[in-house]
Amino acid sequence: MAGDLTDPMGPNALREERSKVEFDVEAMKVVWAGGVEEKNIQDRIKTLVANDPVFDKKSRPGLDHKTLVKLSMKKAAHAFKLFQEQNMTEHEATLVRYYVDEPGFADLHWGMFIPAIKGQGTEEQQKKWLPLAQKMSIIGCYAQTELGHGSNVQGLETEAVFDPSADEFVLHSPSLTSTKWWPGGLGKASTHAVVYARLITDGKDYGVHAFIAQIRSLEDHHPLPGVTVGDIGVKFSNGGYNTMDNGLLRFDHVRIPRENLLMRLATVTKEGKYVKSGYPKQLGYGAMVSVRAHIINDASDFLSRAVTIATRYSAVRRQFGGGDGKPEIQVIDYKSQQSRLFPILASSYAFRFVGEWMTTLYDDVMARLQVNDFTTLPEVHACTAGLKSICTSYTAKSIEECRILCGGHGYLCSSGLPELYGAYVPSCTYEGDNTILLFQVARYLIKSLSQVGGGKNPTGTAAYLGNIRRLATENCRVKQGAEWLNYQTVLEAFQARAARLSGACALKLNKAPDLEAAFEEYSTDMGEAAQAHCQVIIVDKFAEKMKSEFPGKGTKDILEVLFFVYSLDLITRHAAEFLSTGYLTSEQLALAKDQLRACFRKVRPNAVGLVDAFGHTDHYLGSILGRYDGDVYPNLYKAAWEEPLNDTVVAEGYEPYLRPILKHQLRQSKL
Ligand SMILES: CCCCCCCCCCCCCCCC(=O)SCCNC(=O)CCNC(=O)[C@H](O)C(C)(C)COP(=O)(O)OP(=O)(O)OC[C@H]1O[C@@H](n2cnc3c(N)ncnc32)[C@H](O)[C@@H]1OP(=O)(O)O
Ligand SMILES: Cc1cc2nc3c(=O)[nH]c(=O)nc-3n(C[C@H](O)[C@H](O)[C@H](O)COP(=O)(O)OP(=O)(O)OC[C@H]3O[C@@H](n4cnc5c(N)ncnc54)[C@H](O)[C@@H]3O)c2cc1C
């Protein structure tokens, strides 16, 4: 009908999809949230945020960096007021920041500045700084990376030279490359920073240590004398990470009291004597471990948002087919669309469960550290580094894949996907470049294997390496497709591939005269072995999760299908490694692919239910394509007319630029 700007097709499509779902979506929401009580808290907070006009984010992609940072300060201040007025718990306050959904200085204040003080400050220092930080009487950031060095933390150049005559450290940036560069919240918001600098006393360099430095006045926010500080500029894409004031910082012989050295790991006496506390130096990396654990949890959240948008839109969108009064085919019914979409859906759940496990592992190591038990620290480091690496790499890639799955409309900012990608993609770099982090895992694997060589079995996530002799010699026994649908069969395949890849690396290193040179030479193989090991962890934790009780009808059955989608998809995507290590034959691989296709058929009627179970509000998704009601086209049309370019009928550039050319051409052609 001409002039009718409504379109019932989208809402009808999603209603129909929801009527086909075979499991209890409400029960799955509880599984996803991690329990009934947690779901209730999350529902309350996400509704609170969605209904608060200060947290509106619709216009964000069109705003410049300056405005975005100002608005993010407004949102942070408003959020802090809410925490206080409603007497929120720390968890509730974190959820508010989470659903506000915008990177900002407060993330670094709460997420790194405070944890760094907790992890590296003495009790006395914590008593002094934490109440100030928790009341936000000071705002802090984490100033580690410099213009010249990020990954190589030991290469940092900022100096902190102890002056015993004044009982002070003198902070100084000796070169251009020593400029602190990147710290979030540093550019415009922070009054204080945890600064990583080389501790020099009595003429000796003791390496990188953490100091608290005040950088801006608490009266008027101007930089303190000797401090040069500012923002480093616009990043990557509109919206995205531009709500954050990533900064630069230089010190010109700035004096701070001796007590501002965070002294849990080492102290300097008044006389300038350096004294180690006996704690392992790795504790100095504690804030990074904590944020990496957090990032692993976040991956499932970002992935689930992207796949919600792509799944709902794929059910609404129709292309080809139809005729004879029949509608065209929903793009979600194309097998190629399913083969790209459903593994992402399954990965969201897989990452959620490994994130849950990561939280327990992290809490356990924190409890141990309290009683000076450092035994599990290397494993926690390897797990946080490795899982951070593979979960963020996959999530970033998959957000982009979801955008492509949404065709042209995915490229519009109103799809929510470009902004989601812009905000997420730096997580592949920050908190450790993903390649560098895989090397840390590889080193851990090589150490674990050398333990096996010495007759000692590794524990925890590397325990399977204790069976390396069997895993390296016994090949897969699958003869019929259905045999793939077995947790143990799948897990063994992943363990065998990882053990064989790690074993091959260890052999090469054993033969090499120079270990470090060999590590560099075979670094690609090391990275592959590390990735394979991390996939063992995810598959293992998903399988373990499946042993638990699940509420509601059909939830366990569909999660089981997702387990096999996740794992069989990985096997087919990494087929070269499963084949080249000799564990699988090409016939067995073909059988795995058949089973994967069969699993896709089981996911299909449940796809919209599975994304509904994430429980994302329309505010949180910020996407017209992913709207809960499926009313996509009328809202895309409406949004186009909200575009500021359409505020005037004739473009502002017409008079100065277009009109003269058009008039000129007109005269030339004498029309
Ligand atoms: C929305 C609401 C919620 C908000 C919630 C807050 C979230 C918050 C948002 C954050 C938003 C982003 C904010 C980005 C913030 C940055 O990006 S901060 C900067 C992060 N920078 C990095 O990650 C640098 C990466 N580099 C490194 O981690 C290290 O330098 C490297 C690569 C591990 C090398 O370290 P190294 O000391 O030179 O050398 P290495 O010999 O390899 O290591 C020494 C020993 O320490 C161990 N080790 C190394 N690292 C560790 C570690 N981390 N732990 C334990 N042991 C370790 C090694 O295993 C080794 O052990 P041994 O073999 O000697 O037994
Ligand atoms: C948005 C954002 C926010 C950030 N926030 C903060 C913050 O709050 N505080 C802070 O201190 N820092 C922050 N950072 C800095 C961040 O932690 C570093 O950028 C990150 O650790 C990577 O280090 P780099 O930049 O030195 O990369 P580089 O190490 O220079 O990496 C460049 C390339 O070299 C490769 N490479 C480097 N070394 C090796 C090697 N040994 N072997 C093989 N390949 C290698 C890397 O894989 C990569 O491909 C932030 C960065 C970003 C992008």
Short mmCIF file of N, CA and C in Angstrom, two decimals, residues 318-426:
data_model
loop_
_atom_site.label_atom_id
_atom_site.label_comp_id
_atom_site.label_asym_id
_atom_site.label_seq_id
_atom_site.Cartn_x
_atom_site.Cartn_y
_atom_site.Cartn_z
N ARG A 318 14.60 -11.15 4.70
CA ARG A 318 14.27 -12.16 3.69
C ARG A 318 14.94 -11.79 2.38
N GLN A 319 15.37 -12.80 1.66
CA GLN A 319 16.07 -12.54 0.40
C GLN A 319 15.89 -13.77 -0.51
N PHE A 320 15.43 -13.55 -1.71
CA PHE A 320 15.21 -14.62 -2.73
C PHE A 320 14.05 -15.55 -2.36
N GLY A 321 13.72 -16.40 -3.34
CA GLY A 321 12.66 -17.41 -3.14
C GLY A 321 11.30 -16.74 -3.11
N GLY A 322 10.36 -17.39 -2.50
CA GLY A 322 9.01 -16.83 -2.37
C GLY A 322 8.24 -16.94 -3.68
N GLY A 323 7.29 -16.08 -3.87
CA GLY A 323 6.41 -16.15 -5.04
C GLY A 323 5.17 -16.97 -4.69
N ASP A 324 4.19 -16.95 -5.56
CA ASP A 324 2.91 -17.65 -5.31
C ASP A 324 2.32 -17.27 -3.95
N GLY A 325 2.44 -16.04 -3.60
CA GLY A 325 1.87 -15.58 -2.33
C GLY A 325 2.70 -15.96 -1.11
N LYS A 326 3.79 -16.70 -1.35
CA LYS A 326 4.64 -17.09 -0.22
C LYS A 326 5.70 -16.01 0.01
N PRO A 327 6.07 -15.77 1.27
CA PRO A 327 7.13 -14.78 1.50
C PRO A 327 8.48 -15.32 1.02
N GLU A 328 9.42 -14.41 0.86
CA GLU A 328 10.78 -14.84 0.50
C GLU A 328 11.40 -15.60 1.68
N ILE A 329 12.58 -16.16 1.43
CA ILE A 329 13.22 -17.01 2.45
C ILE A 329 13.90 -16.14 3.52
N GLN A 330 13.70 -16.51 4.78
CA GLN A 330 14.43 -15.80 5.87
C GLN A 330 15.91 -16.16 5.70
N VAL A 331 16.80 -15.17 5.80
CA VAL A 331 18.21 -15.50 5.53
C VAL A 331 18.78 -16.48 6.56
N ILE A 332 18.16 -16.58 7.71
CA ILE A 332 18.63 -17.53 8.73
C ILE A 332 18.44 -18.98 8.26
N ASP A 333 17.61 -19.16 7.22
CA ASP A 333 17.39 -20.53 6.74
C ASP A 333 18.47 -20.99 5.76
N TYR A 334 19.31 -20.07 5.32
CA TYR A 334 20.40 -20.50 4.45
C TYR A 334 21.48 -21.20 5.27
N LYS A 335 21.90 -22.36 4.78
CA LYS A 335 22.89 -23.17 5.54
C LYS A 335 24.19 -22.40 5.74
N SER A 336 24.56 -21.62 4.74
CA SER A 336 25.85 -20.89 4.87
C SER A 336 25.73 -19.83 5.97
N GLN A 337 24.54 -19.22 6.08
CA GLN A 337 24.33 -18.22 7.15
C GLN A 337 24.41 -18.94 8.50
N GLN A 338 23.78 -20.10 8.59
CA GLN A 338 23.80 -20.85 9.86
C GLN A 338 25.22 -21.26 10.24
N SER A 339 26.00 -21.66 9.23
CA SER A 339 27.34 -22.17 9.55
C SER A 339 28.26 -21.05 10.05
N ARG A 340 27.88 -19.79 9.76
CA ARG A 340 28.69 -18.67 10.27
C ARG A 340 28.12 -18.15 11.58
N LEU A 341 26.78 -18.22 11.69
CA LEU A 341 26.11 -17.63 12.85
C LEU A 341 26.11 -18.55 14.08
N PHE A 342 25.78 -19.81 13.88
CA PHE A 342 25.56 -20.68 15.04
C PHE A 342 26.83 -20.98 15.85
N PRO A 343 28.00 -21.10 15.20
CA PRO A 343 29.21 -21.26 16.04
C PRO A 343 29.45 -20.05 16.93
N ILE A 344 29.06 -18.86 16.46
CA ILE A 344 29.25 -17.66 17.29
C ILE A 344 28.29 -17.72 18.47
N LEU A 345 27.07 -18.17 18.18
CA LEU A 345 26.08 -18.33 19.24
C LEU A 345 26.59 -19.34 20.30
N ALA A 346 27.10 -20.47 19.80
CA ALA A 346 27.62 -21.49 20.72
C ALA A 346 28.82 -20.97 21.51
N SER A 347 29.66 -20.18 20.84
CA SER A 347 30.86 -19.66 21.52
C SER A 347 30.48 -18.71 22.65
N SER A 348 29.36 -17.98 22.47
CA SER A 348 28.92 -17.07 23.54
C SER A 348 28.70 -17.87 24.82
N TYR A 349 28.02 -19.00 24.68
CA TYR A 349 27.77 -19.83 25.87
C TYR A 349 29.08 -20.44 26.38
N ALA A 350 29.92 -20.90 25.45
CA ALA A 350 31.19 -21.51 25.86
C ALA A 350 32.03 -20.50 26.66
N PHE A 351 32.10 -19.27 26.17
CA PHE A 351 32.91 -18.24 26.84
C PHE A 351 32.26 -17.87 28.18
N ARG A 352 30.93 -17.92 28.23
CA ARG A 352 30.26 -17.60 29.49
C ARG A 352 30.69 -18.61 30.56
N PHE A 353 30.69 -19.89 30.18
CA PHE A 353 30.99 -20.92 31.18
C PHE A 353 32.47 -20.91 31.58
N VAL A 354 33.34 -20.66 30.61
CA VAL A 354 34.76 -20.62 30.97
C VAL A 354 35.02 -19.36 31.82
N GLY A 355 34.26 -18.30 31.55
CA GLY A 355 34.40 -17.07 32.35
C GLY A 355 33.98 -17.32 33.79
N GLU A 356 32.89 -18.07 33.96
CA GLU A 356 32.42 -18.42 35.31
C GLU A 356 33.51 -19.18 36.06
N TRP A 357 34.10 -20.15 35.35
CA TRP A 357 35.17 -20.95 35.98
C TRP A 357 36.39 -20.07 36.29
N MET A 358 36.68 -19.15 35.36
CA MET A 358 37.84 -18.26 35.56
C MET A 358 37.67 -17.45 36.85
N THR A 359 36.43 -17.01 37.08
CA THR A 359 36.18 -16.23 38.29
C THR A 359 36.48 -17.06 39.54
N THR A 360 36.10 -18.34 39.52
CA THR A 360 36.40 -19.17 40.70
C THR A 360 37.90 -19.38 40.87
N LEU A 361 38.56 -19.60 39.73
CA LEU A 361 40.01 -19.80 39.80
C LEU A 361 40.69 -18.54 40.34
N TYR A 362 40.21 -17.39 39.87
CA TYR A 362 40.80 -16.12 40.30
C TYR A 362 40.54 -15.88 41.80
N ASP A 363 39.29 -16.13 42.23
CA ASP A 363 38.98 -15.95 43.65
C ASP A 363 39.85 -16.87 44.51
N ASP A 364 40.08 -18.08 43.99
CA ASP A 364 40.89 -19.04 44.73
C ASP A 364 42.33 -18.54 44.88
N VAL A 365 42.90 -18.03 43.78
CA VAL A 365 44.29 -17.56 43.88
C VAL A 365 44.37 -16.35 44.82
N MET A 366 43.34 -15.50 44.79
CA MET A 366 43.37 -14.33 45.68
C MET A 366 43.34 -14.78 47.15
N ALA A 367 42.51 -15.80 47.43
CA ALA A 367 42.44 -16.32 48.81
C ALA A 367 43.79 -16.90 49.22
N ARG A 368 44.41 -17.60 48.28
CA ARG A 368 45.73 -18.20 48.59
C ARG A 368 46.78 -17.11 48.84
N LEU A 369 46.73 -16.06 48.01
CA LEU A 369 47.73 -14.99 48.17
C LEU A 369 47.63 -14.36 49.56
N GLN A 370 46.40 -14.29 50.08
CA GLN A 370 46.21 -13.71 51.41
C GLN A 370 47.02 -14.45 52.47
N VAL A 371 47.18 -15.78 52.24
CA VAL A 371 47.95 -16.56 53.22
C VAL A 371 49.33 -16.96 52.65
N ASN A 372 49.79 -16.11 51.74
CA ASN A 372 51.13 -16.28 51.16
C ASN A 372 51.36 -17.63 50.47
N ASP A 373 50.30 -18.15 49.86
CA ASP A 373 50.45 -19.36 49.06
C ASP A 373 50.48 -18.93 47.59
N PHE A 374 51.66 -19.05 46.96
CA PHE A 374 51.82 -18.54 45.59
C PHE A 374 51.83 -19.66 44.55
N THR A 375 51.50 -20.90 45.01
CA THR A 375 51.72 -22.06 44.14
C THR A 375 50.91 -22.02 42.84
N THR A 376 49.68 -21.46 42.91
CA THR A 376 48.86 -21.53 41.69
C THR A 376 49.01 -20.29 40.79
N LEU A 377 49.85 -19.35 41.22
CA LEU A 377 49.99 -18.10 40.45
C LEU A 377 50.43 -18.33 38.99
N PRO A 378 51.44 -19.22 38.74
CA PRO A 378 51.84 -19.42 37.34
C PRO A 378 50.68 -19.95 36.49
N GLU A 379 49.88 -20.86 37.05
CA GLU A 379 48.78 -21.40 36.26
C GLU A 379 47.72 -20.32 35.99
N VAL A 380 47.44 -19.53 37.03
CA VAL A 380 46.44 -18.48 36.85
C VAL A 380 46.93 -17.47 35.82
N HIS A 381 48.21 -17.16 35.88
CA HIS A 381 48.78 -16.25 34.88
C HIS A 381 48.61 -16.83 33.48
N ALA A 382 48.97 -18.11 33.32
CA ALA A 382 48.87 -18.73 31.99
C ALA A 382 47.41 -18.76 31.52
N CYS A 383 46.50 -19.09 32.42
CA CYS A 383 45.08 -19.17 32.03
C CYS A 383 44.52 -17.80 31.67
N THR A 384 44.81 -16.80 32.51
CA THR A 384 44.24 -15.47 32.22
C THR A 384 44.85 -14.92 30.92
N ALA A 385 46.16 -15.10 30.76
CA ALA A 385 46.82 -14.58 29.55
C ALA A 385 46.27 -15.30 28.31
N GLY A 386 46.22 -16.63 28.36
CA GLY A 386 45.82 -17.41 27.18
C GLY A 386 44.36 -17.23 26.83
N LEU A 387 43.50 -17.31 27.85
CA LEU A 387 42.07 -17.17 27.56
C LEU A 387 41.73 -15.76 27.13
N LYS A 388 42.40 -14.78 27.75
CA LYS A 388 42.19 -13.38 27.31
C LYS A 388 42.52 -13.30 25.82
N SER A 389 43.63 -13.91 25.45
CA SER A 389 44.08 -13.82 24.07
C SER A 389 43.07 -14.45 23.11
N ILE A 390 42.70 -15.71 23.37
CA ILE A 390 41.87 -16.36 22.34
C ILE A 390 40.42 -15.90 22.39
N CYS A 391 39.93 -15.55 23.57
CA CYS A 391 38.52 -15.10 23.64
C CYS A 391 38.36 -13.73 22.98
N THR A 392 39.31 -12.82 23.22
CA THR A 392 39.15 -11.49 22.62
C THR A 392 39.38 -11.55 21.10
N SER A 393 40.36 -12.35 20.66
CA SER A 393 40.60 -12.44 19.20
C SER A 393 39.35 -12.97 18.51
N TYR A 394 38.78 -14.02 19.07
CA TYR A 394 37.59 -14.62 18.45
C TYR A 394 36.41 -13.64 18.49
N THR A 395 36.24 -12.98 19.62
CA THR A 395 35.09 -12.08 19.77
C THR A 395 35.19 -10.90 18.80
N ALA A 396 36.38 -10.30 18.70
CA ALA A 396 36.55 -9.17 17.79
C ALA A 396 36.23 -9.60 16.35
N LYS A 397 36.80 -10.75 15.98
CA LYS A 397 36.57 -11.26 14.62
C LYS A 397 35.08 -11.54 14.39
N SER A 398 34.44 -12.04 15.41
CA SER A 398 33.04 -12.45 15.25
C SER A 398 32.07 -11.27 15.28
N ILE A 399 32.43 -10.19 15.96
CA ILE A 399 31.56 -9.00 15.89
C ILE A 399 31.54 -8.52 14.44
N GLU A 400 32.72 -8.52 13.84
CA GLU A 400 32.81 -8.10 12.44
C GLU A 400 32.05 -9.09 11.54
N GLU A 401 32.15 -10.36 11.86
CA GLU A 401 31.40 -11.37 11.07
C GLU A 401 29.89 -11.13 11.21
N CYS A 402 29.45 -10.78 12.41
CA CYS A 402 28.02 -10.50 12.61
C CYS A 402 27.60 -9.29 11.77
N ARG A 403 28.47 -8.30 11.68
CA ARG A 403 28.17 -7.14 10.85
C ARG A 403 27.99 -7.58 9.39
N ILE A 404 28.89 -8.45 8.93
CA ILE A 404 28.79 -8.91 7.54
C ILE A 404 27.53 -9.76 7.36
N LEU A 405 27.19 -10.53 8.40
CA LEU A 405 25.98 -11.36 8.34
C LEU A 405 24.72 -10.51 8.22
N CYS A 406 24.82 -9.25 8.59
CA CYS A 406 23.66 -8.34 8.49
C CYS A 406 23.65 -7.57 7.18
N GLY A 407 24.51 -7.92 6.24
CA GLY A 407 24.50 -7.27 4.94
C GLY A 407 24.75 -5.76 5.06
N GLY A 408 24.20 -5.02 4.12
CA GLY A 408 24.44 -3.57 4.06
C GLY A 408 24.01 -2.86 5.34
N HIS A 409 22.86 -3.22 5.86
CA HIS A 409 22.35 -2.50 7.04
C HIS A 409 23.25 -2.68 8.26
N GLY A 410 24.05 -3.72 8.25
CA GLY A 410 25.00 -3.94 9.36
C GLY A 410 26.04 -2.84 9.42
N TYR A 411 26.25 -2.19 8.27
CA TYR A 411 27.28 -1.14 8.21
C TYR A 411 26.77 0.19 8.74
N LEU A 412 25.45 0.32 8.90
CA LEU A 412 24.90 1.54 9.49
C LEU A 412 25.20 1.55 10.99
N CYS A 413 25.54 2.71 11.51
CA CYS A 413 25.79 2.76 12.96
C CYS A 413 24.56 2.38 13.76
N SER A 414 23.37 2.61 13.17
CA SER A 414 22.16 2.26 13.92
C SER A 414 22.00 0.76 14.08
N SER A 415 22.83 -0.04 13.41
CA SER A 415 22.81 -1.49 13.67
C SER A 415 23.47 -1.80 15.01
N GLY A 416 24.24 -0.85 15.52
CA GLY A 416 24.96 -1.05 16.78
C GLY A 416 26.27 -1.79 16.61
N LEU A 417 26.46 -2.43 15.45
CA LEU A 417 27.65 -3.29 15.31
C LEU A 417 28.96 -2.52 15.10
N PRO A 418 28.96 -1.44 14.29
CA PRO A 418 30.25 -0.73 14.14
C PRO A 418 30.77 -0.20 15.47
N GLU A 419 29.87 0.32 16.29
CA GLU A 419 30.30 0.88 17.57
C GLU A 419 30.78 -0.22 18.52
N LEU A 420 30.05 -1.33 18.48
CA LEU A 420 30.43 -2.47 19.33
C LEU A 420 31.85 -2.94 18.96
N TYR A 421 32.09 -2.99 17.66
CA TYR A 421 33.41 -3.42 17.18
C TYR A 421 34.49 -2.42 17.59
N GLY A 422 34.17 -1.13 17.38
CA GLY A 422 35.14 -0.08 17.72
C GLY A 422 35.49 -0.11 19.20
N ALA A 423 34.48 -0.36 20.03
CA ALA A 423 34.73 -0.38 21.47
C ALA A 423 35.48 -1.65 21.88
N TYR A 424 35.26 -2.74 21.12
CA TYR A 424 35.81 -4.02 21.57
C TYR A 424 37.21 -4.33 21.04
N VAL A 425 37.46 -3.92 19.80
CA VAL A 425 38.68 -4.42 19.14
C VAL A 425 39.98 -4.07 19.87
N PRO A 426 40.08 -2.93 20.62
CA PRO A 426 41.36 -2.72 21.31
C PRO A 426 41.64 -3.74 22.40
#
